[in-house]
PDB file of C-alpha atoms in Angstrom:
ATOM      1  CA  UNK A 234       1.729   2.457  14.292  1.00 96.00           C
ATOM      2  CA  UNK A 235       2.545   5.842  13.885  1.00 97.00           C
ATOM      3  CA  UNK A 236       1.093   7.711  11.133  1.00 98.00           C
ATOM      4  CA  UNK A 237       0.115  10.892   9.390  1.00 98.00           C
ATOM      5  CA  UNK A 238      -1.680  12.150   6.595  1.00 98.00           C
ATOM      6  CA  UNK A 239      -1.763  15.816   4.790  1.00 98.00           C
ATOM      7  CA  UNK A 240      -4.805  16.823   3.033  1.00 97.00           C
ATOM      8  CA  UNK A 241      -6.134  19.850   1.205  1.00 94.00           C
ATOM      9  CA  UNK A 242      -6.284  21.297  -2.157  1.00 90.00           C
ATOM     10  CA  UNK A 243      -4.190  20.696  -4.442  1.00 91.00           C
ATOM     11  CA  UNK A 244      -4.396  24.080  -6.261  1.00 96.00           C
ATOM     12  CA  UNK A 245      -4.611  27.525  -4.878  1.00 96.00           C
ATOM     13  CA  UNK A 246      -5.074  31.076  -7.160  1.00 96.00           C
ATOM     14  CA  UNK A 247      -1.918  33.043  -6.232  1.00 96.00           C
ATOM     15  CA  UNK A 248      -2.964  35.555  -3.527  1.00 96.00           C
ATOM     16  CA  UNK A 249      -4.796  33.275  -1.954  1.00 97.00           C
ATOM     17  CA  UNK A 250      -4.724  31.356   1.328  1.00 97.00           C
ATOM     18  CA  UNK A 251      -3.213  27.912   1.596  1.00 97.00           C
ATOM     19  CA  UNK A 252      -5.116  26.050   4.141  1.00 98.00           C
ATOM     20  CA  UNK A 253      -3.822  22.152   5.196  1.00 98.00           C
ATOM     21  CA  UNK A 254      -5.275  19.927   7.512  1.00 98.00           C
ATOM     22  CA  UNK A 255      -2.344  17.217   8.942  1.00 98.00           C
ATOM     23  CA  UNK A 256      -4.402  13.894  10.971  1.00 98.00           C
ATOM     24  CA  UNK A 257      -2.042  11.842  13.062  1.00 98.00           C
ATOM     25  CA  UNK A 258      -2.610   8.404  14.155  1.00 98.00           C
ATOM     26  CA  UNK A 259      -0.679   6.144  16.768  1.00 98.00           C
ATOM     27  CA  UNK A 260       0.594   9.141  19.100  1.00 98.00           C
ATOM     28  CA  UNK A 261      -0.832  11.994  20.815  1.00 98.00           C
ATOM     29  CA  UNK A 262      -0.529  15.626  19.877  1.00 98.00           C
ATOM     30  CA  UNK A 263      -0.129  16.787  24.070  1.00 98.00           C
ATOM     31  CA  UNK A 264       3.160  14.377  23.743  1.00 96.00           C
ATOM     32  CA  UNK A 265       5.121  15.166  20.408  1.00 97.00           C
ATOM     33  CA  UNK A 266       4.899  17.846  18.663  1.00 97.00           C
ATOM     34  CA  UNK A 267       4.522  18.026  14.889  1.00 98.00           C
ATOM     35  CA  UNK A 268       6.307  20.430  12.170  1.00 98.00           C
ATOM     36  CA  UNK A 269       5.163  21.008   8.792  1.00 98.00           C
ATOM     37  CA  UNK A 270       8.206  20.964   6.112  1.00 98.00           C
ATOM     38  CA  UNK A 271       7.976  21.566   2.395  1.00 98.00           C
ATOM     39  CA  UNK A 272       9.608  20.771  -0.033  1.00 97.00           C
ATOM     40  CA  UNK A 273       9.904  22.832  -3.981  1.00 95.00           C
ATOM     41  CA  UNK A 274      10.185  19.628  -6.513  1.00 93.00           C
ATOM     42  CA  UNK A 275      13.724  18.487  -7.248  1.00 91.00           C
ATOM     43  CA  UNK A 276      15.245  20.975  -4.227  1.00 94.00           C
ATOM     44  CA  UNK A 277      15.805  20.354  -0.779  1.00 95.00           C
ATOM     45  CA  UNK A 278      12.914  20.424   2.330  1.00 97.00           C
ATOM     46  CA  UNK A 279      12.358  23.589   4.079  1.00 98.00           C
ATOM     47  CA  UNK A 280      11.497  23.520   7.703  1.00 98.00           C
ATOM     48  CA  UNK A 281       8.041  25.884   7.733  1.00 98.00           C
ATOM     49  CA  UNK A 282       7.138  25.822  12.037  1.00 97.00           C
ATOM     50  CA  UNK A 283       6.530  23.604  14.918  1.00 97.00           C
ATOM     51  CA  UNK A 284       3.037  22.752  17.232  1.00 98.00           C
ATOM     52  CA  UNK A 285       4.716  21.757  19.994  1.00 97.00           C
ATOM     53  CA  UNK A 286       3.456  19.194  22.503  1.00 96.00           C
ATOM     54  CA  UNK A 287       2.269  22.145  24.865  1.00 96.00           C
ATOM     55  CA  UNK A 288       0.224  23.871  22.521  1.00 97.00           C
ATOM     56  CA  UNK A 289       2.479  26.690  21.775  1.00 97.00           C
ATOM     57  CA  UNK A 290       3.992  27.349  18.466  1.00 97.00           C
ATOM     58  CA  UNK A 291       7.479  28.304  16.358  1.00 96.00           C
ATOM     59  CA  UNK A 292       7.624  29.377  12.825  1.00 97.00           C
ATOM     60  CA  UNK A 293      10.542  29.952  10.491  1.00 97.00           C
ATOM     61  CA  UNK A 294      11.055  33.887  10.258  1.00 96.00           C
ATOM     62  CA  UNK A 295      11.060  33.930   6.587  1.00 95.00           C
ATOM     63  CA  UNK A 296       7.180  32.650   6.635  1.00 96.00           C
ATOM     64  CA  UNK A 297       5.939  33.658   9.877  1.00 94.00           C
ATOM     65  CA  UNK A 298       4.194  37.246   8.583  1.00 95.00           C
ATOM     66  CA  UNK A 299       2.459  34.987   6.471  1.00 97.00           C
ATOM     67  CA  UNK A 300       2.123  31.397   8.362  1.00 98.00           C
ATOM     68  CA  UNK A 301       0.056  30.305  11.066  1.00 98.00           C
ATOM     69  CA  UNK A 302      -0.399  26.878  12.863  1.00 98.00           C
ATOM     70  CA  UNK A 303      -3.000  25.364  14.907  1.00 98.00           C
ATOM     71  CA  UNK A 304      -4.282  22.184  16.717  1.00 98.00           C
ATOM     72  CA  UNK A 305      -7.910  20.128  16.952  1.00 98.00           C
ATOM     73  CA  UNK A 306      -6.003  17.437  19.941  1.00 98.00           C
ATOM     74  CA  UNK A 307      -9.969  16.205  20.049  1.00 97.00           C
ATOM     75  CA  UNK A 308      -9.333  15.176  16.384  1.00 98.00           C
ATOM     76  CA  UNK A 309      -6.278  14.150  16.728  1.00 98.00           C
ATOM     77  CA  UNK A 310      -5.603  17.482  13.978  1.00 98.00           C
ATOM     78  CA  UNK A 311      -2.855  20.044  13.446  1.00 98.00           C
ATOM     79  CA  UNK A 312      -3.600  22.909  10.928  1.00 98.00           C
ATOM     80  CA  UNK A 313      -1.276  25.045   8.149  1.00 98.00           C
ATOM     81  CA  UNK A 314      -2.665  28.235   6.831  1.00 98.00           C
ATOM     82  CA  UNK A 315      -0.394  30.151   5.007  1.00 98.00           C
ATOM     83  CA  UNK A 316      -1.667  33.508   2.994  1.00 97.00           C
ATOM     84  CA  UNK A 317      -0.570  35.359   0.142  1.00 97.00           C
ATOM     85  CA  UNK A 318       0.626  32.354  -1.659  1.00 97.00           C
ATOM     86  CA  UNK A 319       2.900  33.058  -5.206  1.00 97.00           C
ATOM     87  CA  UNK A 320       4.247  30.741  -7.716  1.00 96.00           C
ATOM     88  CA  UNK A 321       7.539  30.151  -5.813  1.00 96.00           C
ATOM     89  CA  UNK A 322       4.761  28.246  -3.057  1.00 97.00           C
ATOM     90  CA  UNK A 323       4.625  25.436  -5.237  1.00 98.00           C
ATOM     91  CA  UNK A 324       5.790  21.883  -3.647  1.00 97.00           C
ATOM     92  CA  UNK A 325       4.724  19.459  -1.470  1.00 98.00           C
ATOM     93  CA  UNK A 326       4.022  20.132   1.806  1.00 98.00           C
ATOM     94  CA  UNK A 327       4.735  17.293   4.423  1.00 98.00           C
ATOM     95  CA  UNK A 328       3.593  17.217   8.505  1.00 98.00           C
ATOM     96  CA  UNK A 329       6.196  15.007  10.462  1.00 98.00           C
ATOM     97  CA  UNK A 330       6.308  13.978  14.082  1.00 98.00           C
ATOM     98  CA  UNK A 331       9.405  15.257  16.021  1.00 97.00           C
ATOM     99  CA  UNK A 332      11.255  13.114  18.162  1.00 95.00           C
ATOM    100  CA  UNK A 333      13.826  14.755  20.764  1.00 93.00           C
ATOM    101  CA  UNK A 334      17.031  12.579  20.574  1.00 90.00           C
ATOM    102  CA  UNK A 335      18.970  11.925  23.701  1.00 79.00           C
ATOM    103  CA  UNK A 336      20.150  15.505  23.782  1.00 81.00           C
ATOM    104  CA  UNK A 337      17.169  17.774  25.600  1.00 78.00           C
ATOM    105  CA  UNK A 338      14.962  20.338  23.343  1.00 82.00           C
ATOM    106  CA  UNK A 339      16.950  18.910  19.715  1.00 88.00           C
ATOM    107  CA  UNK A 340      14.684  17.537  18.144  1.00 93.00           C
ATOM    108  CA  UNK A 341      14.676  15.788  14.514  1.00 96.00           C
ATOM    109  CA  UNK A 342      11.553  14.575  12.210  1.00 97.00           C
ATOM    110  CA  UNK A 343      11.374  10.719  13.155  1.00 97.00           C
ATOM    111  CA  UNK A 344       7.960  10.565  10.631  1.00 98.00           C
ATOM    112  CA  UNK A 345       6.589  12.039   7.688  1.00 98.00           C
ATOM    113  CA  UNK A 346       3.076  12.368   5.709  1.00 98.00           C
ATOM    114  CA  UNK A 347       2.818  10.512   2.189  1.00 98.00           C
ATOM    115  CA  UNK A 348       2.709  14.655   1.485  1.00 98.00           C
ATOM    116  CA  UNK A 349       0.094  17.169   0.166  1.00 98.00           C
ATOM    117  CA  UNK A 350       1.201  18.651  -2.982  1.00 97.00           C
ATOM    118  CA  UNK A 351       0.113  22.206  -3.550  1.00 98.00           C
ATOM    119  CA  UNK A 352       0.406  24.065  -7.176  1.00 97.00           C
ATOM    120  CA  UNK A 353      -0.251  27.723  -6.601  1.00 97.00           C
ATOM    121  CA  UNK A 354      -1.721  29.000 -10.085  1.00 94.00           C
ATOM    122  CA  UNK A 355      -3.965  30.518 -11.948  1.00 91.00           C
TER     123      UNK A 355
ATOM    124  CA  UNK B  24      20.010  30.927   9.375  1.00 96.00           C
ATOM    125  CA  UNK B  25      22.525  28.130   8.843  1.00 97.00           C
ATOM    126  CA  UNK B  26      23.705  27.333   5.517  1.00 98.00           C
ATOM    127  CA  UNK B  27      24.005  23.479   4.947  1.00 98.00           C
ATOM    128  CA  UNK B  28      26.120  22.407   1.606  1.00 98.00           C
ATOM    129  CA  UNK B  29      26.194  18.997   0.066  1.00 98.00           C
ATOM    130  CA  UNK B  30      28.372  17.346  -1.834  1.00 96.00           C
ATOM    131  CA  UNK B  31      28.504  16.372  -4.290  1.00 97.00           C
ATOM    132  CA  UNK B  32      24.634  17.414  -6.023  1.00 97.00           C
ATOM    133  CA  UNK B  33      24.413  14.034  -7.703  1.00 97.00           C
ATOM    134  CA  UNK B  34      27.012  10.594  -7.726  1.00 97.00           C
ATOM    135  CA  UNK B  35      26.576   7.380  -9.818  1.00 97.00           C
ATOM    136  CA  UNK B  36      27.977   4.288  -8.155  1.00 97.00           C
ATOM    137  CA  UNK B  37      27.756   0.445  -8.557  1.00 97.00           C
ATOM    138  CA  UNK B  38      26.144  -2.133  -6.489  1.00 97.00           C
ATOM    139  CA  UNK B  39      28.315  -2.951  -3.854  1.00 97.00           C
ATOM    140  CA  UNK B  40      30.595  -0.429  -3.676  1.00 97.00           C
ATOM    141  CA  UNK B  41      31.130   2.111  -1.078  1.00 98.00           C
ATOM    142  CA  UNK B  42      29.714   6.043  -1.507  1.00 98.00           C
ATOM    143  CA  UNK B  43      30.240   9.220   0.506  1.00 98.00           C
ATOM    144  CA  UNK B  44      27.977  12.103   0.938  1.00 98.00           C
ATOM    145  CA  UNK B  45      29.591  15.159   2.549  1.00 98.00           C
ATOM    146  CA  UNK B  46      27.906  17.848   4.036  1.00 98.00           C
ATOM    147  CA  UNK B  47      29.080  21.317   5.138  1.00 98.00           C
ATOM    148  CA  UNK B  48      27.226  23.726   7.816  1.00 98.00           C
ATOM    149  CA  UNK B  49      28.158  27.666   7.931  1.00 98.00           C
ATOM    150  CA  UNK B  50      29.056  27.356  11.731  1.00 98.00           C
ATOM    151  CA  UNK B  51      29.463  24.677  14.158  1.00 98.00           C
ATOM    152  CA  UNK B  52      26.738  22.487  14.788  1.00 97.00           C
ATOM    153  CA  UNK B  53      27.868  20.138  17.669  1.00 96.00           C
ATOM    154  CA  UNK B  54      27.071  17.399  16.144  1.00 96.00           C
ATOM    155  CA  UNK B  55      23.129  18.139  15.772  1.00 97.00           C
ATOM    156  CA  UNK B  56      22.666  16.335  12.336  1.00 97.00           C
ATOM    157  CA  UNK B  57      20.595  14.373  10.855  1.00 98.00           C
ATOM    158  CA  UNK B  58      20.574  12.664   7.514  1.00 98.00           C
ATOM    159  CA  UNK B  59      17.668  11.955   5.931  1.00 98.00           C
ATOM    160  CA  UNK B  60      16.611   8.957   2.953  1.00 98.00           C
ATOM    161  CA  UNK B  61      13.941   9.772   0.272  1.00 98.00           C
ATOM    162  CA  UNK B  62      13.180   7.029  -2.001  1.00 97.00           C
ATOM    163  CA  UNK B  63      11.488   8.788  -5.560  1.00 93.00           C
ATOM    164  CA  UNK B  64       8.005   9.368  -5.229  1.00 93.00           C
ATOM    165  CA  UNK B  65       8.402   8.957  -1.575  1.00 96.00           C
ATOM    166  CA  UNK B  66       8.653  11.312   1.854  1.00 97.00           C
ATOM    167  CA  UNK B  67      12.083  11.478   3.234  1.00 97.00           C
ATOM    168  CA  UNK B  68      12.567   8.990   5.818  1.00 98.00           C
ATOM    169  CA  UNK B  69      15.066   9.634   9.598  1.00 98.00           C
ATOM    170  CA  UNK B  70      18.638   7.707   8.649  1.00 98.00           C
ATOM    171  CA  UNK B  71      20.433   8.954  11.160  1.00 98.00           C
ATOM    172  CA  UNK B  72      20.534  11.411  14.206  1.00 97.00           C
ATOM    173  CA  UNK B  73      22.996  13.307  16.527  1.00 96.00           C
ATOM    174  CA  UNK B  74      25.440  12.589  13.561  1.00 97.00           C
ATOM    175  CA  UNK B  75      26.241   9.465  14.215  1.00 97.00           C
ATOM    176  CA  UNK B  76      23.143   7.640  15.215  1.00 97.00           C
ATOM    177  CA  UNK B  77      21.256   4.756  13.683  1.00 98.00           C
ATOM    178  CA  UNK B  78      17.355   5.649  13.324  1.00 97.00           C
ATOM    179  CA  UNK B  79      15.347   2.074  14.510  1.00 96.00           C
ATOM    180  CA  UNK B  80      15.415   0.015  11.474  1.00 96.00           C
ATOM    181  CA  UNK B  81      18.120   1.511   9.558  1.00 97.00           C
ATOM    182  CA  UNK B  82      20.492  -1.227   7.898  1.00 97.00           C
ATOM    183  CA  UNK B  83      23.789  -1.202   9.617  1.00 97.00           C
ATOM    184  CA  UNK B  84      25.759  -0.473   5.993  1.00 98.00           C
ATOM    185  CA  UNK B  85      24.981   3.333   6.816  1.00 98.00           C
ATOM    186  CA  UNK B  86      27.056   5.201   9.008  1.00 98.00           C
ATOM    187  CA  UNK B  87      27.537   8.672   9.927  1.00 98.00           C
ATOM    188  CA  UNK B  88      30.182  10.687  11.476  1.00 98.00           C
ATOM    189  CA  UNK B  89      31.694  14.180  11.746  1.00 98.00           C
ATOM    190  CA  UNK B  90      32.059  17.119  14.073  1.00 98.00           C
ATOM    191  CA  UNK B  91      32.002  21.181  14.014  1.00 98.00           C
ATOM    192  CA  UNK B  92      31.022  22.086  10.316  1.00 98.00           C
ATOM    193  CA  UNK B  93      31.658  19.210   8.423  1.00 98.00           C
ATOM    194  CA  UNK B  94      29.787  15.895   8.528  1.00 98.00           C
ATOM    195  CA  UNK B  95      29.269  12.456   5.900  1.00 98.00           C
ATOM    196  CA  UNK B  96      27.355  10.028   5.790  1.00 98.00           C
ATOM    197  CA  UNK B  97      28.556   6.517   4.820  1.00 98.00           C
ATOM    198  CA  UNK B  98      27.031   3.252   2.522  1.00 98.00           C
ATOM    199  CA  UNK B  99      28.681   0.506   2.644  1.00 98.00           C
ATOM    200  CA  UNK B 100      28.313  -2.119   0.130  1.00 97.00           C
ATOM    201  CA  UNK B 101      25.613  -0.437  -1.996  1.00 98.00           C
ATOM    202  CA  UNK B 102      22.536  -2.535  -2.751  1.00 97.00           C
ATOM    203  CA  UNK B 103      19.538  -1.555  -5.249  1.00 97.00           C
ATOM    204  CA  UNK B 104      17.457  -0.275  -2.660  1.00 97.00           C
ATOM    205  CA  UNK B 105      19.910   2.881  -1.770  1.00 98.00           C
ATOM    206  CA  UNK B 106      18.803   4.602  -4.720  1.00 97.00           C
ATOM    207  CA  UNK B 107      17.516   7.579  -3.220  1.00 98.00           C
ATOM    208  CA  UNK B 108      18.296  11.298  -2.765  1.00 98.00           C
ATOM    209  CA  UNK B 109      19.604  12.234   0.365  1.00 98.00           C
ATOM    210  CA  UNK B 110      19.493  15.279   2.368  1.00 98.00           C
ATOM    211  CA  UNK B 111      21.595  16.407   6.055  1.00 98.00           C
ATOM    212  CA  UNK B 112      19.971  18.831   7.777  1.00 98.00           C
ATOM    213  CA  UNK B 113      20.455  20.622  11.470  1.00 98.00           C
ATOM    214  CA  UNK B 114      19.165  21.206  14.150  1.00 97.00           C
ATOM    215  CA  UNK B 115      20.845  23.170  16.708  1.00 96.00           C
ATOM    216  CA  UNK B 116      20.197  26.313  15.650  1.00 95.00           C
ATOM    217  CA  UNK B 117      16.643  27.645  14.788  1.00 93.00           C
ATOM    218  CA  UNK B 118      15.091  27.284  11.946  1.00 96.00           C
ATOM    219  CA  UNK B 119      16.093  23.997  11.154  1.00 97.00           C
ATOM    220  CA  UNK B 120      17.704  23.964   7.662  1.00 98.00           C
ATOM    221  CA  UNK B 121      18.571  21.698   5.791  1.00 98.00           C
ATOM    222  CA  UNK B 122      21.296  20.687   2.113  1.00 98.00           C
ATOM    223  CA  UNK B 123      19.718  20.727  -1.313  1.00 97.00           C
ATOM    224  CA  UNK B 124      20.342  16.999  -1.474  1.00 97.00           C
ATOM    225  CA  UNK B 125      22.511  13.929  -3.103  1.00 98.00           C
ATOM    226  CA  UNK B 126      21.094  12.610  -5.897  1.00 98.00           C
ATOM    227  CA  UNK B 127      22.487   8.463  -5.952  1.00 98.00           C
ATOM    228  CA  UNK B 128      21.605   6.864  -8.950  1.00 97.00           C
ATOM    229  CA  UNK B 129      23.359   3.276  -9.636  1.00 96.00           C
ATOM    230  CA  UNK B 130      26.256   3.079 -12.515  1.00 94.00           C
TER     231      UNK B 130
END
C-alpha cells in the first residue's frame, strides 16, 4: 500500500527556515520520484519541485533561490527546506508520488500526504 | 509558466444530475491534463490523466475530454459523495501548474 506522510512544525517565525521531512511507505524512492506541492487555504495547489527517481532534482523557478530538496533512500525519506519564509508561506504543504502515464517523462501526482500544515508567524 | 483557468469558481447542483467543469490553459497542452478530486479536509486525490483517462478506482460517472487549450471534466449522475473541490492542472510544460479550483456543493 502506497503511502506517505509529511511532518514538521507547524509554525515557523517569518524569516526563518521551513524544514519538512516527507516518509514514504509501499514504493521505493530509486523508482518514483516524489514532488512536494502546496497548497494556500481555499486556493489552488502549487507545484514547489521534484526528487526524481535518480537522485537529481527540479524546482519551480519562482522558489528555487529559496528551496532546496533532498533524499535519506536508507529511510525511505525525502526532505523540503525552504528559507526566508513570509506570511504569504502559509498552507499546507503535501509530498506526492509521481507516476509517468503512458506518455514518456509526463508525469502526474498518482498519491498524496494527509499534508503538513505550516503557519508562518510571529 | 502556464496559466490554467477554471470555470466556473464554484456550482451548486442536485443529486443526480449532470455537472461540467471547464478548464482553460494559456497555450496548448496536448492533452497533458489531469484533474484532480479533494474531498474537504482531505488531500486532492488523481481523477483523471492524459485528459481523458480514468485513475484505478475512479467511478466510471467521471469523464474527461478536450484538446489544445480547453479541457472538462464530466459527472454524470451526481451522488453525495462528489462533493468536493476540483482542480485541472498540466503537465507538459514545466512547472506544473495548476486552476484555482471548482468548488461543487449539492443544491
Amino acid at each position: 500500500q502506497v503511502q506517505l506522510k509529511e511532518s514538521g512544525p507547524g509554525l515557523v517565525q517569518p524569516s526563518e527556515t521551513l524544514s519538512l521531512t516527507c516518509t514514504v511507505s509501499g514504493f521505493s524512492l530509486t523508482s518514483y520520484s516524489v514532488s512536494w506541492v502546496r497548497q494556500p487555504s481555499g486556493k489552488g495547489p502549487e507545484w514547489m519541485g521534484r526528487m526524481w527517481y535518480d537522485g537529481d532534482t527540479a524546482y519551480n523557478s519562482a522558489l528555487k533561490s529559496r528551496l532546496s530538496i533532498s533524499r535519506d533512500t536508507s529511510k525511505n525519506q525525502v526532505f523540503l527546506k525552504m528559507n526566508s519564509l513570509q506570511t504569504d508561506d502559509t498552507g499546507t504543504y503535501y509530498c506526492t508520488r509521481d507516476w509517468e502515464t503512458g506518455r514518456p517523462y509526463y508525469y502526474v501526482m498518482d498519491a498524496w500526504g494527509q499534508g503538513a500544515s505550516v503557519t508562518v508567524s510571529s | 509558466d502556464i496559466q490554467m483557468t477554471q470555470s466556473p469558481a464554484s456550482l451548486s447542483a442536485s443529486l443526480g444530475e449532470t455537472v461540467t467543469i471547464e478548464c482553460r490553459a494559456s497555450e496548448d497542452i496536448y492533452s497533458n491534463l489531469a484533474w484532480y478530486q479533494q474531498k474537504p479536509g482531505n488531500s486532492p486525490q488523481l481523477l483523471i490523466y492524459d485528459a481523458n483517462s480514468l485513475a484505478d478506482g475512479v467511478p466510471s460517472r467521471f469523464s474527461g475530454s478536450g484538446s489544445g487549450t480547453q479541457y472538462s471534466l464530466k459527472i454524470n449522475s451526481l451522488q453525495s459523495e462528489d462533493v468536493a473541490s476540483y482542480f485541472c492542472q498540466q503537465y507538459n510544460n514545466y512547472p506544473p501548474t495548476f486552476g484555482a479550483g471548482t468548488k461543487l456543493e449539492l443544491k
